[in-house]
mmCIF file of C-alpha atoms in Angstrom:
data_model
loop_
_atom_site.group_PDB
_atom_site.id
_atom_site.type_symbol
_atom_site.label_atom_id
_atom_site.label_comp_id
_atom_site.label_asym_id
_atom_site.label_seq_id
_atom_site.Cartn_x
_atom_site.Cartn_y
_atom_site.Cartn_z
ATOM 1 C CA ILE A 1 63.376 -0.657 10.136
ATOM 2 C CA TRP A 2 66.164 -2.195 11.929
ATOM 3 C CA GLY A 3 63.996 -5.008 13.989
ATOM 4 C CA VAL A 4 64.078 -6.263 17.355
ATOM 5 C CA LYS A 5 66.990 -8.228 16.660
ATOM 6 C CA ALA A 6 69.214 -5.405 16.429
ATOM 7 C CA ILE A 7 67.462 -2.928 18.865
ATOM 8 C CA PHE A 8 67.214 -5.302 21.946
ATOM 9 C CA PRO A 9 70.976 -5.619 21.756
ATOM 10 C CA ALA A 10 71.695 -2.084 21.235
ATOM 11 C CA GLY A 11 69.319 -1.123 23.854
ATOM 12 C CA PHE A 12 70.960 -3.355 26.468
ATOM 13 C CA ILE A 13 74.602 -2.511 25.532
ATOM 14 C CA ILE A 14 73.625 1.006 25.753
ATOM 15 C CA ASP A 15 72.091 0.674 28.868
ATOM 16 C CA GLY A 16 74.008 -1.537 30.593
ATOM 17 C CA GLY A 17 77.468 0.443 29.602
ATOM 18 C CA THR A 18 75.953 3.891 30.816
ATOM 19 C CA PHE A 19 75.263 2.726 34.189
ATOM 20 C CA ILE A 20 79.073 1.701 34.452
ATOM 21 C CA LEU A 21 79.969 4.581 33.306
ATOM 22 C CA PHE A 22 78.034 6.670 35.786
ATOM 23 C CA GLY A 23 79.826 5.077 38.667
ATOM 24 C CA MET A 24 82.917 6.070 37.332
ATOM 25 C CA LEU A 25 82.159 9.821 37.547
ATOM 26 C CA GLN A 26 83.320 9.962 41.141
ATOM 27 C CA TRP A 27 86.526 10.201 40.102
ATOM 28 C CA VAL A 28 85.796 13.224 38.159
ATOM 29 C CA ASN A 29 86.253 16.258 40.114
ATOM 30 C CA ASP A 30 85.617 19.237 38.294
ATOM 31 C CA THR A 31 82.345 20.300 38.612
ATOM 32 C CA THR A 32 81.272 21.731 35.711
ATOM 33 C CA MET A 33 82.458 18.323 33.817
ATOM 34 C CA PHE A 34 80.855 16.302 36.259
ATOM 35 C CA LEU A 35 77.443 17.757 35.241
ATOM 36 C CA VAL A 36 78.162 17.734 31.271
ATOM 37 C CA PHE A 37 78.661 14.016 32.137
ATOM 38 C CA SER A 38 76.328 13.211 34.160
ATOM 39 C CA TYR A 39 73.420 14.889 31.759
ATOM 40 C CA LEU A 40 75.274 13.019 28.548
ATOM 41 C CA ILE A 41 75.103 9.723 30.012
ATOM 42 C CA ARG A 42 71.782 9.808 31.725
ATOM 43 C CA PHE A 43 70.702 10.379 28.307
ATOM 44 C CA LEU A 44 72.207 7.704 26.630
ATOM 45 C CA GLU A 45 71.082 5.546 29.505
ATOM 46 C CA GLY A 46 67.476 7.090 28.631
ATOM 47 C CA VAL A 47 67.752 5.913 25.028
ATOM 48 C CA GLY A 48 69.325 2.588 25.860
ATOM 49 C CA ALA A 49 66.209 2.113 28.413
ATOM 50 C CA ALA A 50 63.533 3.342 25.535
ATOM 51 C CA ALA A 51 65.023 0.619 22.765
ATOM 52 C CA THR A 52 64.950 -2.322 25.410
ATOM 53 C CA TRP A 53 61.828 -1.893 27.118
ATOM 54 C CA THR A 54 60.237 -1.113 23.640
ATOM 55 C CA SER A 55 61.508 -4.078 21.588
ATOM 56 C CA ASN A 56 61.438 -6.199 24.841
ATOM 57 C CA LEU A 57 57.193 -5.861 24.925
ATOM 58 C CA SER A 58 57.163 -6.158 21.288
ATOM 59 C CA ILE A 59 59.019 -9.682 21.672
ATOM 60 C CA LEU A 60 56.704 -10.968 24.253
ATOM 61 C CA MET A 61 53.576 -9.800 22.256
ATOM 62 C CA ALA A 62 54.491 -11.599 19.386
ATOM 63 C CA LYS A 63 54.984 -14.692 21.554
ATOM 64 C CA PHE A 64 51.609 -13.889 23.395
ATOM 65 C CA PRO A 65 49.695 -12.005 20.778
ATOM 66 C CA GLU A 66 46.159 -12.903 22.738
ATOM 67 C CA ARG A 67 47.589 -11.636 25.991
ATOM 68 C CA LYS A 68 48.997 -8.156 24.996
ATOM 69 C CA ALA A 69 47.545 -6.626 28.547
ATOM 70 C CA THR A 70 48.576 -9.411 30.677
ATOM 71 C CA VAL A 71 52.249 -9.200 28.914
ATOM 72 C CA LYS A 72 52.353 -5.590 29.644
ATOM 73 C CA ALA A 73 51.243 -6.374 33.579
ATOM 74 C CA TRP A 74 54.054 -8.948 34.184
ATOM 75 C CA CYS A 75 56.393 -6.383 32.478
ATOM 76 C CA ASP A 76 55.274 -3.707 34.931
ATOM 77 C CA ALA A 77 55.209 -5.981 37.805
ATOM 78 C CA SER A 78 58.786 -6.635 37.318
ATOM 79 C CA PHE A 79 59.858 -2.891 37.053
ATOM 80 C CA ASN A 80 57.954 -2.381 39.981
ATOM 81 C CA PHE A 81 59.473 -5.053 41.952
ATOM 82 C CA GLY A 82 62.951 -3.595 40.913
ATOM 83 C CA LEU A 83 61.789 -0.120 41.950
ATOM 84 C CA THR A 84 61.501 -1.552 45.369
ATOM 85 C CA ILE A 85 63.865 -3.987 46.064
ATOM 86 C CA GLY A 86 66.711 -1.471 44.015
ATOM 87 C CA PRO A 87 67.091 1.114 46.743
ATOM 88 C CA VAL A 88 67.249 -1.694 49.531
ATOM 89 C CA ILE A 89 70.183 -3.724 48.024
ATOM 90 C CA GLY A 90 71.691 -0.573 46.480
ATOM 91 C CA ALA A 91 72.253 0.926 50.102
ATOM 92 C CA PHE A 92 73.749 -2.396 50.865
ATOM 93 C CA MET A 93 76.451 -2.091 48.267
ATOM 94 C CA TYR A 94 76.715 1.581 48.597
ATOM 95 C CA ASP A 95 77.903 0.858 52.216
ATOM 96 C CA ALA A 96 79.981 -2.060 51.160
ATOM 97 C CA GLY A 97 82.011 -0.431 48.282
ATOM 98 C CA GLY A 98 81.354 3.201 47.922
ATOM 99 C CA PHE A 99 79.280 5.221 44.880
ATOM 100 C CA PHE A 100 81.084 2.731 41.987
ATOM 101 C CA LEU A 101 79.748 -0.754 43.245
ATOM 102 C CA PRO A 102 76.034 -0.509 42.911
ATOM 103 C CA PHE A 103 76.244 1.285 39.321
ATOM 104 C CA ALA A 104 78.952 -1.371 38.534
ATOM 105 C CA VAL A 105 77.008 -4.690 39.740
ATOM 106 C CA THR A 106 73.922 -2.994 38.105
ATOM 107 C CA GLY A 107 74.898 -2.321 34.717
ATOM 108 C CA THR A 108 77.012 -5.892 34.569
ATOM 109 C CA ALA A 109 73.601 -7.480 35.622
ATOM 110 C CA ILE A 110 71.929 -5.882 32.604
ATOM 111 C CA LEU A 111 74.677 -6.968 30.126
ATOM 112 C CA LEU A 112 74.683 -10.568 31.340
ATOM 113 C CA SER A 113 71.022 -10.449 31.340
ATOM 114 C CA GLY A 114 70.620 -9.427 27.921
ATOM 115 C CA ILE A 115 73.177 -11.752 26.595
ATOM 116 C CA ILE A 116 71.237 -14.787 28.338
ATOM 117 C CA VAL A 117 68.394 -13.552 26.565
ATOM 118 C CA LEU A 118 69.905 -13.682 23.040
ATOM 119 C CA LEU A 119 71.029 -17.166 23.524
ATOM 120 C CA VAL A 120 68.123 -18.512 24.374
ATOM 121 C CA THR A 121 65.104 -16.492 22.645
ATOM 122 C CA ASP A 122 64.060 -17.181 19.442
ATOM 123 C CA PHE A 123 63.480 -13.550 17.993
ATOM 124 C CA PRO A 124 60.178 -12.977 15.944
ATOM 125 C CA ASP A 125 60.770 -12.120 12.326
ATOM 126 C CA MET A 126 59.656 -8.486 10.970
ATOM 127 C CA GLU A 127 58.804 -7.795 7.594
ATOM 128 C CA HIS A 128 60.201 -4.803 6.227
ATOM 129 C CA GLY A 129 58.486 -3.267 3.621
ATOM 130 C CA ASP A 130 59.581 -0.006 1.641
ATOM 131 C CA VAL A 131 56.550 1.699 2.732
ATOM 132 C CA ASP A 132 57.009 3.798 6.289
ATOM 133 C CA LEU A 133 55.043 2.762 9.296
ATOM 134 C CA PRO A 134 52.205 4.765 10.215
ATOM 135 C CA VAL A 135 53.211 6.538 13.034
ATOM 136 C CA MET A 136 51.386 9.506 12.317
ATOM 137 C CA LYS A 137 48.023 8.184 11.212
ATOM 138 C CA ILE A 138 48.264 5.923 14.452
ATOM 139 C CA LEU A 139 49.139 9.365 16.767
ATOM 140 C CA SER A 140 46.088 10.895 15.175
ATOM 141 C CA ASN A 141 43.223 8.357 15.703
ATOM 142 C CA PRO A 142 41.407 10.391 18.846
ATOM 143 C CA ARG A 143 40.833 6.995 21.053
ATOM 144 C CA VAL A 144 44.519 6.122 20.497
ATOM 145 C CA LEU A 145 45.284 10.039 21.883
ATOM 146 C CA ILE A 146 42.978 9.541 24.938
ATOM 147 C CA ALA A 147 44.757 6.035 25.974
ATOM 148 C CA LEU A 148 48.380 7.490 25.482
ATOM 149 C CA ALA A 149 47.055 10.819 27.716
ATOM 150 C CA THR A 150 45.613 8.312 29.984
ATOM 151 C CA CYS A 151 49.195 6.563 30.303
ATOM 152 C CA THR A 152 50.753 10.031 30.627
ATOM 153 C CA ILE A 153 48.278 11.141 33.638
ATOM 154 C CA GLY A 154 49.383 7.666 35.438
ATOM 155 C CA ALA A 155 53.050 8.458 35.144
ATOM 156 C CA TYR A 156 52.040 12.139 35.950
ATOM 157 C CA SER A 157 50.705 10.854 39.132
ATOM 158 C CA VAL A 158 53.667 8.402 40.225
ATOM 159 C CA GLY A 159 56.213 11.142 39.589
ATOM 160 C CA THR A 160 54.333 13.605 41.695
ATOM 161 C CA ILE A 161 53.917 11.251 44.523
ATOM 162 C CA GLU A 162 57.906 9.968 44.422
ATOM 163 C CA ALA A 163 58.725 13.744 44.442
ATOM 164 C CA THR A 164 56.369 15.675 47.098
ATOM 165 C CA LEU A 165 55.229 12.902 49.328
ATOM 166 C CA SER A 166 58.132 12.598 51.358
ATOM 167 C CA PRO A 167 58.487 16.570 52.366
ATOM 168 C CA PHE A 168 55.346 16.407 52.734
ATOM 169 C CA LEU A 169 55.411 13.457 55.393
ATOM 170 C CA GLU A 170 58.278 15.174 57.027
ATOM 171 C CA LEU A 171 56.020 18.243 58.053
ATOM 172 C CA MET A 172 53.897 15.601 59.433
ATOM 173 C CA ASP A 173 56.663 14.409 62.204
ATOM 174 C CA LEU A 174 56.992 11.257 60.333
ATOM 175 C CA ASN A 175 60.457 9.410 60.831
ATOM 176 C CA VAL A 176 62.521 7.910 58.133
ATOM 177 C CA LYS A 177 61.121 4.230 59.129
ATOM 178 C CA GLN A 178 58.122 5.173 58.386
ATOM 179 C CA ILE A 179 58.312 7.327 55.100
ATOM 180 C CA ALA A 180 60.115 4.306 53.921
ATOM 181 C CA ILE A 181 57.381 1.990 54.903
ATOM 182 C CA ALA A 182 54.464 4.480 53.132
ATOM 183 C CA PHE A 183 56.374 4.338 49.813
ATOM 184 C CA LEU A 184 57.113 0.543 50.550
ATOM 185 C CA VAL A 185 52.559 -0.174 50.804
ATOM 186 C CA MET A 186 52.610 1.812 47.464
ATOM 187 C CA SER A 187 54.957 -0.402 45.612
ATOM 188 C CA LEU A 188 53.902 -3.812 47.017
ATOM 189 C CA CYS A 189 50.474 -2.895 46.216
ATOM 190 C CA SER A 190 51.343 -1.825 42.749
ATOM 191 C CA VAL A 191 53.511 -5.044 42.244
ATOM 192 C CA LEU A 192 50.209 -7.433 43.197
ATOM 193 C CA ALA A 193 47.813 -5.712 41.444
ATOM 194 C CA THR A 194 49.228 -5.075 38.304
ATOM 195 C CA PRO A 195 49.102 -8.822 37.002
ATOM 196 C CA ILE A 196 45.410 -8.700 38.189
ATOM 197 C CA PHE A 197 44.371 -5.849 36.153
ATOM 198 C CA GLY A 198 46.337 -7.484 33.294
ATOM 199 C CA TRP A 199 44.263 -10.489 33.649
ATOM 200 C CA LEU A 200 40.842 -8.790 33.381
ATOM 201 C CA CYS A 201 41.952 -6.516 30.555
ATOM 202 C CA ASP A 202 42.509 -9.731 28.485
ATOM 203 C CA SER A 203 40.035 -12.060 29.550
ATOM 204 C CA ALA A 204 37.077 -10.422 31.338
ATOM 205 C CA PHE A 205 36.416 -6.593 30.941
ATOM 206 C CA SER A 206 36.860 -3.622 28.561
ATOM 207 C CA PRO A 207 40.439 -2.099 29.069
ATOM 208 C CA TRP A 208 38.506 1.322 29.224
ATOM 209 C CA ILE A 209 36.494 0.299 31.997
ATOM 210 C CA ILE A 210 39.779 -1.248 34.024
ATOM 211 C CA SER A 211 41.314 2.323 33.174
ATOM 212 C CA GLY A 212 38.151 3.895 34.343
ATOM 213 C CA THR A 213 38.125 2.304 37.828
ATOM 214 C CA GLY A 214 42.105 2.766 38.374
ATOM 215 C CA CYS A 215 40.962 6.454 38.128
ATOM 216 C CA VAL A 216 38.393 6.312 40.775
ATOM 217 C CA PHE A 217 41.035 4.506 42.741
ATOM 218 C CA MET A 218 43.590 7.569 42.322
ATOM 219 C CA PHE A 219 40.660 9.948 43.186
ATOM 220 C CA VAL A 220 39.894 8.585 46.593
ATOM 221 C CA CYS A 221 43.259 8.700 47.360
ATOM 222 C CA TYR A 222 43.973 12.368 46.727
ATOM 223 C CA CYS A 223 40.851 13.004 48.784
ATOM 224 C CA PHE A 224 42.538 11.582 51.993
ATOM 225 C CA ILE A 225 46.126 11.774 51.496
ATOM 226 C CA GLY A 226 46.528 15.495 51.497
ATOM 227 C CA PRO A 227 43.924 15.975 52.500
ATOM 228 C CA VAL A 228 42.007 17.977 49.657
ATOM 229 C CA PRO A 229 41.164 21.981 50.009
ATOM 230 C CA TYR A 230 37.460 20.829 50.724
ATOM 231 C CA LEU A 231 38.089 18.264 52.948
ATOM 232 C CA ALA A 232 40.008 20.256 55.401
ATOM 233 C CA PHE A 233 38.307 18.968 58.458
ATOM 234 C CA PHE A 234 40.034 15.721 57.928
ATOM 235 C CA GLN A 235 43.657 15.411 59.628
ATOM 236 C CA PRO A 236 45.931 12.690 58.188
ATOM 237 C CA SER A 237 47.907 10.300 59.741
ATOM 238 C CA PHE A 238 50.347 7.591 59.176
ATOM 239 C CA LEU A 239 47.456 5.054 59.044
ATOM 240 C CA THR A 240 45.161 7.079 56.604
ATOM 241 C CA VAL A 241 48.476 8.139 54.356
ATOM 242 C CA CYS A 242 49.224 4.386 53.831
ATOM 243 C CA GLY A 243 45.610 3.658 53.224
ATOM 244 C CA SER A 244 45.567 6.460 50.620
ATOM 245 C CA LEU A 245 48.551 4.639 49.127
ATOM 246 C CA VAL A 246 47.169 1.263 48.556
ATOM 247 C CA ALA A 247 44.322 3.075 46.377
ATOM 248 C CA GLN A 248 47.190 4.907 44.766
ATOM 249 C CA GLY A 249 48.846 1.683 43.768
ATOM 250 C CA PHE A 250 45.831 -0.258 42.559
ATOM 251 C CA GLY A 251 44.827 2.834 40.908
ATOM 252 C CA CYS A 252 47.921 3.419 38.834
ATOM 253 C CA ALA A 253 48.363 -0.171 38.363
ATOM 254 C CA ALA A 254 44.965 -0.131 36.367
ATOM 255 C CA VAL A 255 45.728 2.891 34.567
ATOM 256 C CA LEU A 256 48.912 2.004 33.074
ATOM 257 C CA VAL A 257 48.237 -1.343 32.186
ATOM 258 C CA ALA A 258 44.710 -0.867 31.090
ATOM 259 C CA SER A 259 46.122 2.367 28.782
ATOM 260 C CA PHE A 260 48.367 0.067 27.152
ATOM 261 C CA GLY A 261 45.487 -2.548 26.149
ATOM 262 C CA SER A 262 43.190 0.387 25.095
ATOM 263 C CA ALA A 263 45.797 1.663 22.662
ATOM 264 C CA GLN A 264 46.470 -1.432 21.190
ATOM 265 C CA VAL A 265 42.920 -2.008 20.699
ATOM 266 C CA ALA A 266 41.962 1.337 19.480
ATOM 267 C CA ALA A 267 44.760 0.923 16.532
ATOM 268 C CA VAL A 268 43.237 -2.241 15.526
ATOM 269 C CA ALA A 269 39.613 -0.581 16.039
ATOM 270 C CA ALA A 270 41.259 2.088 13.259
ATOM 271 C CA GLY A 271 42.014 -0.528 10.779
ATOM 272 C CA PHE A 272 45.550 -1.026 11.397
ATOM 273 C CA SER A 273 46.336 -4.611 11.524
ATOM 274 C CA GLU A 274 47.606 -7.016 14.262
ATOM 275 C CA SER A 275 50.975 -6.836 13.121
ATOM 276 C CA MET A 276 54.160 -6.982 14.972
ATOM 277 C CA GLU A 277 55.370 -3.592 13.152
ATOM 278 C CA ILE A 278 51.884 -1.946 14.606
ATOM 279 C CA GLN A 279 52.421 -3.522 17.894
ATOM 280 C CA ALA A 280 56.045 -2.203 17.915
ATOM 281 C CA VAL A 281 54.693 1.432 17.177
ATOM 282 C CA VAL A 282 52.217 1.484 19.812
ATOM 283 C CA SER A 283 54.479 0.499 22.364
ATOM 284 C CA GLY A 284 57.108 3.098 21.319
ATOM 285 C CA LEU A 285 54.335 5.904 21.561
ATOM 286 C CA PHE A 286 53.102 4.377 24.948
ATOM 287 C CA THR A 287 57.070 4.459 26.386
ATOM 288 C CA SER A 288 57.565 8.004 24.865
ATOM 289 C CA SER A 289 53.951 8.797 27.265
ATOM 290 C CA PHE A 290 55.123 7.205 30.187
ATOM 291 C CA ALA A 291 58.268 8.841 29.754
ATOM 292 C CA LEU A 292 56.468 12.552 29.566
ATOM 293 C CA GLY A 293 54.288 12.069 32.413
ATOM 294 C CA ASN A 294 57.464 10.572 34.581
ATOM 295 C CA PHE A 295 59.202 13.982 33.755
ATOM 296 C CA CYS A 296 56.353 16.472 34.121
ATOM 297 C CA GLY A 297 55.254 14.921 37.468
ATOM 298 C CA PRO A 298 58.319 15.623 39.646
ATOM 299 C CA THR A 299 58.979 18.870 37.714
ATOM 300 C CA VAL A 300 55.510 20.847 37.682
ATOM 301 C CA SER A 301 54.498 19.629 41.019
ATOM 302 C CA GLY A 302 57.716 20.473 42.706
ATOM 303 C CA ILE A 303 56.932 23.614 41.329
ATOM 304 C CA LEU A 304 53.201 23.528 42.699
ATOM 305 C CA PHE A 305 54.466 22.349 45.988
ATOM 306 C CA ASP A 306 56.373 24.902 46.769
ATOM 307 C CA SER A 307 54.071 27.735 45.531
ATOM 308 C CA ILE A 308 50.404 26.260 46.627
ATOM 309 C CA GLY A 309 51.169 23.425 48.827
ATOM 310 C CA PHE A 310 50.464 19.529 48.868
ATOM 311 C CA ASN A 311 47.265 20.089 49.647
ATOM 312 C CA TRP A 312 46.284 22.039 46.419
ATOM 313 C CA ASN A 313 48.486 19.943 44.545
ATOM 314 C CA CYS A 314 46.373 17.161 45.374
ATOM 315 C CA LEU A 315 43.265 19.067 43.812
ATOM 316 C CA VAL A 316 44.815 19.690 40.554
ATOM 317 C CA LEU A 317 45.825 15.671 40.414
ATOM 318 C CA GLN A 318 41.931 14.973 40.946
ATOM 319 C CA ALA A 319 41.261 17.437 38.140
ATOM 320 C CA LEU A 320 43.478 15.893 35.908
ATOM 321 C CA VAL A 321 42.082 12.405 36.994
ATOM 322 C CA VAL A 322 38.209 13.321 36.764
ATOM 323 C CA ILE A 323 39.053 14.192 32.848
ATOM 324 C CA ILE A 324 40.724 10.838 31.891
ATOM 325 C CA LEU A 325 38.144 9.348 33.710
ATOM 326 C CA PHE A 326 35.224 10.520 31.611
ATOM 327 C CA LEU A 327 37.422 10.548 28.609
ATOM 328 C CA ASN A 328 37.706 6.771 29.405
ATOM 329 C CA ILE A 329 33.617 6.024 30.146
ATOM 330 C CA PHE A 330 33.182 8.070 26.639
ATOM 331 C CA CYS A 331 35.517 5.386 24.693
ATOM 332 C CA ALA A 332 33.849 2.341 26.905
ATOM 333 C CA ILE A 333 30.163 3.582 25.853
ATOM 334 C CA VAL A 334 30.738 4.616 22.537
ATOM 335 C CA GLU A 335 31.196 2.496 19.758
ATOM 336 C CA PRO A 336 34.260 3.388 17.605
ATOM 337 C CA SER A 337 33.112 4.445 14.055
ATOM 338 C CA SER A 338 34.105 2.812 10.765
ATOM 339 C CA PRO A 339 37.677 2.166 10.154
ATOM 340 C CA GLU A 340 39.517 4.979 8.375
ATOM 341 C CA TYR A 341 41.854 2.476 7.339
ATOM 342 C CA MET A 342 41.812 -1.321 6.410
ATOM 343 C CA ALA A 343 44.696 -3.935 7.000
ATOM 344 C CA ILE A 344 45.863 -5.493 4.039
ATOM 345 C CA PRO A 345 46.312 -9.242 5.014
ATOM 346 C CA ASP A 346 49.600 -10.751 4.510
ATOM 347 C CA GLY A 347 50.730 -12.437 1.647
ATOM 348 C CA THR A 348 51.402 -11.507 -1.970
ATOM 349 C CA ILE A 349 48.839 -12.429 -4.971
ATOM 350 C CA GLU A 350 50.700 -14.610 -7.340
ATOM 351 C CA PRO A 351 51.177 -13.632 -10.671
ATOM 352 C CA THR A 352 49.858 -15.832 -13.728
ATOM 353 C CA PRO A 353 52.628 -17.723 -15.101
ATOM 354 C CA GLN A 354 53.270 -16.706 -18.474
ATOM 355 C CA LEU A 355 53.841 -19.454 -21.117
ATOM 356 C CA ASP A 356 57.300 -19.379 -22.458
ATOM 357 C CA ARG A 357 57.026 -20.801 -26.211
ATOM 358 C CA ARG A 358 60.710 -20.274 -27.477
ATOM 359 C CA ASP A 359 61.277 -23.683 -27.087
ATOM 360 C CA SER A 360 57.937 -25.100 -28.642
ATOM 361 C CA VAL A 361 57.221 -26.331 -31.929
ATOM 362 C CA PHE A 362 55.079 -23.380 -32.649
ATOM 363 C CA PRO A 363 57.192 -20.221 -31.689
ATOM 364 C CA GLU A 364 55.292 -17.350 -30.696
ATOM 365 C CA LEU A 365 55.108 -14.666 -33.679
ATOM 366 C CA PRO A 366 54.758 -11.207 -33.551
ATOM 367 C CA ALA A 367 51.027 -11.471 -34.546
ATOM 368 C CA ASP A 368 50.250 -13.503 -31.341
ATOM 369 C CA VAL A 369 52.053 -10.676 -29.577
ATOM 370 C CA ILE A 370 49.929 -8.118 -30.838
ATOM 371 C CA ARG A 371 46.769 -10.090 -30.120
ATOM 372 C CA THR A 372 47.795 -10.336 -26.420
ATOM 373 C CA ARG A 373 47.627 -6.683 -26.096
ATOM 374 C CA PRO A 374 44.569 -4.883 -25.171
ATOM 375 C CA ALA A 375 42.769 -3.221 -28.095
ATOM 376 C CA PRO A 376 41.937 0.111 -27.870
ATOM 377 C CA ALA A 377 38.056 1.172 -28.165
ATOM 378 C CA ARG A 378 37.242 1.655 -31.792
ATOM 379 C CA ARG A 379 35.165 4.390 -33.416
ATOM 380 C CA PRO A 380 32.694 4.084 -35.634
ATOM 381 C CA SER A 381 34.588 5.072 -38.662
ATOM 382 C CA ARG A 382 33.970 4.045 -42.605
ATOM 383 C CA LEU A 383 37.553 4.710 -43.527
ATOM 384 C CA ARG A 384 39.568 1.382 -43.693
ATOM 385 C CA LYS A 385 42.788 0.815 -41.674
ATOM 386 C CA TYR A 386 45.530 -1.633 -42.682
ATOM 387 C CA SER A 387 47.295 -3.718 -39.803
ATOM 388 C CA THR A 388 50.943 -2.747 -39.110
ATOM 389 C CA SER A 389 51.775 -5.990 -38.026
ATOM 390 C CA LEU A 390 55.044 -7.427 -39.525
ATOM 391 C CA SER A 391 53.542 -11.112 -39.568
ATOM 392 C CA VAL A 392 54.047 -13.111 -42.592
ATOM 393 C CA TYR A 393 50.362 -14.296 -42.003
ATOM 394 C CA GLU A 394 49.022 -10.584 -41.639
ATOM 395 C CA ARG A 395 50.916 -8.298 -43.730
ATOM 396 C CA ASN A 396 48.251 -8.362 -46.187
ATOM 397 C CA SER A 397 45.301 -8.557 -44.404
ATOM 398 C CA VAL A 398 42.583 -5.812 -43.603
ATOM 399 C CA VAL A 399 41.291 -5.223 -40.618
ATOM 400 C CA TYR A 400 37.881 -3.209 -40.079
#
């Protein structure tokens, strides 16, 4: 409705401003007010981040329409790189200036980078029509739903590992440095693998195949990281945990990159155009699916970790991954049906110009107007009908 020219600046202003505001919470002494403002600011931060991320994807895909998966891969790689170095740099800033400094620096960096993008980037124009975008029609397509479910499960697995791996490794008597190295291994593997899988999706293989391959990597990870209950004889160690996290990093990178490409391909195969509006809708749905999985992962897995333990939780993750694996294999093997909706090509049909005879030597007469009207179907009749024309030339004529 508003376009990326409005959504992108609104997103980074809200995102950067809320970061700075969150750092100011250290001066709120009342516990109730601290919690209220914390939830409110985090909510606004999520809105700003969603707007920035979605508009950023739309801008880059408009710049590189033939490399959608590669664009998404590099965005994910940048995101994972920030997650990798963020805690390290933030820890140094916290030691140097307290709670407010890292949030103030991060928020200021977001605002400055957004302003630079506004100054140096040519934003693509989006055509706005009076008809609403077919969000529900896209969402009701089974293949799009499978791609979004794949993204949700991938984000769910990431949230599960981030929330439950650390307490599990503490039970193995690993120190803080070893736990940090384990998380660093997963993050680095994800950063390195994401551009590779993006290039493969755009150049070599179907995104459904890449996504299924990522599911296999994740399945192997959950076999040995716990391990799962049916491999209870296997004794995990620091090296086996790191090896499993390598598989998790590669698998999660493949799933998240390929599911985005699968959603774009499924929308086009359903008959929707490859316009920027449709890409923005798919990007928004994908971002929502990722946020859903990233929220449910720590929440649900935290409850399961306390009730059934890390090993059985890995078995639950394996079950989810197997379901997604078979769905992606089905989409890769079975060709999509004929599109239900056909994209209308851009451009309008120019109307036939009407001749203006007001300034002509032979002005347009009322009888000429009558002749240009479509004649009604005649019924056979023996009765005569007198012309109703007001023309002086046809006033006394009889029309049969």
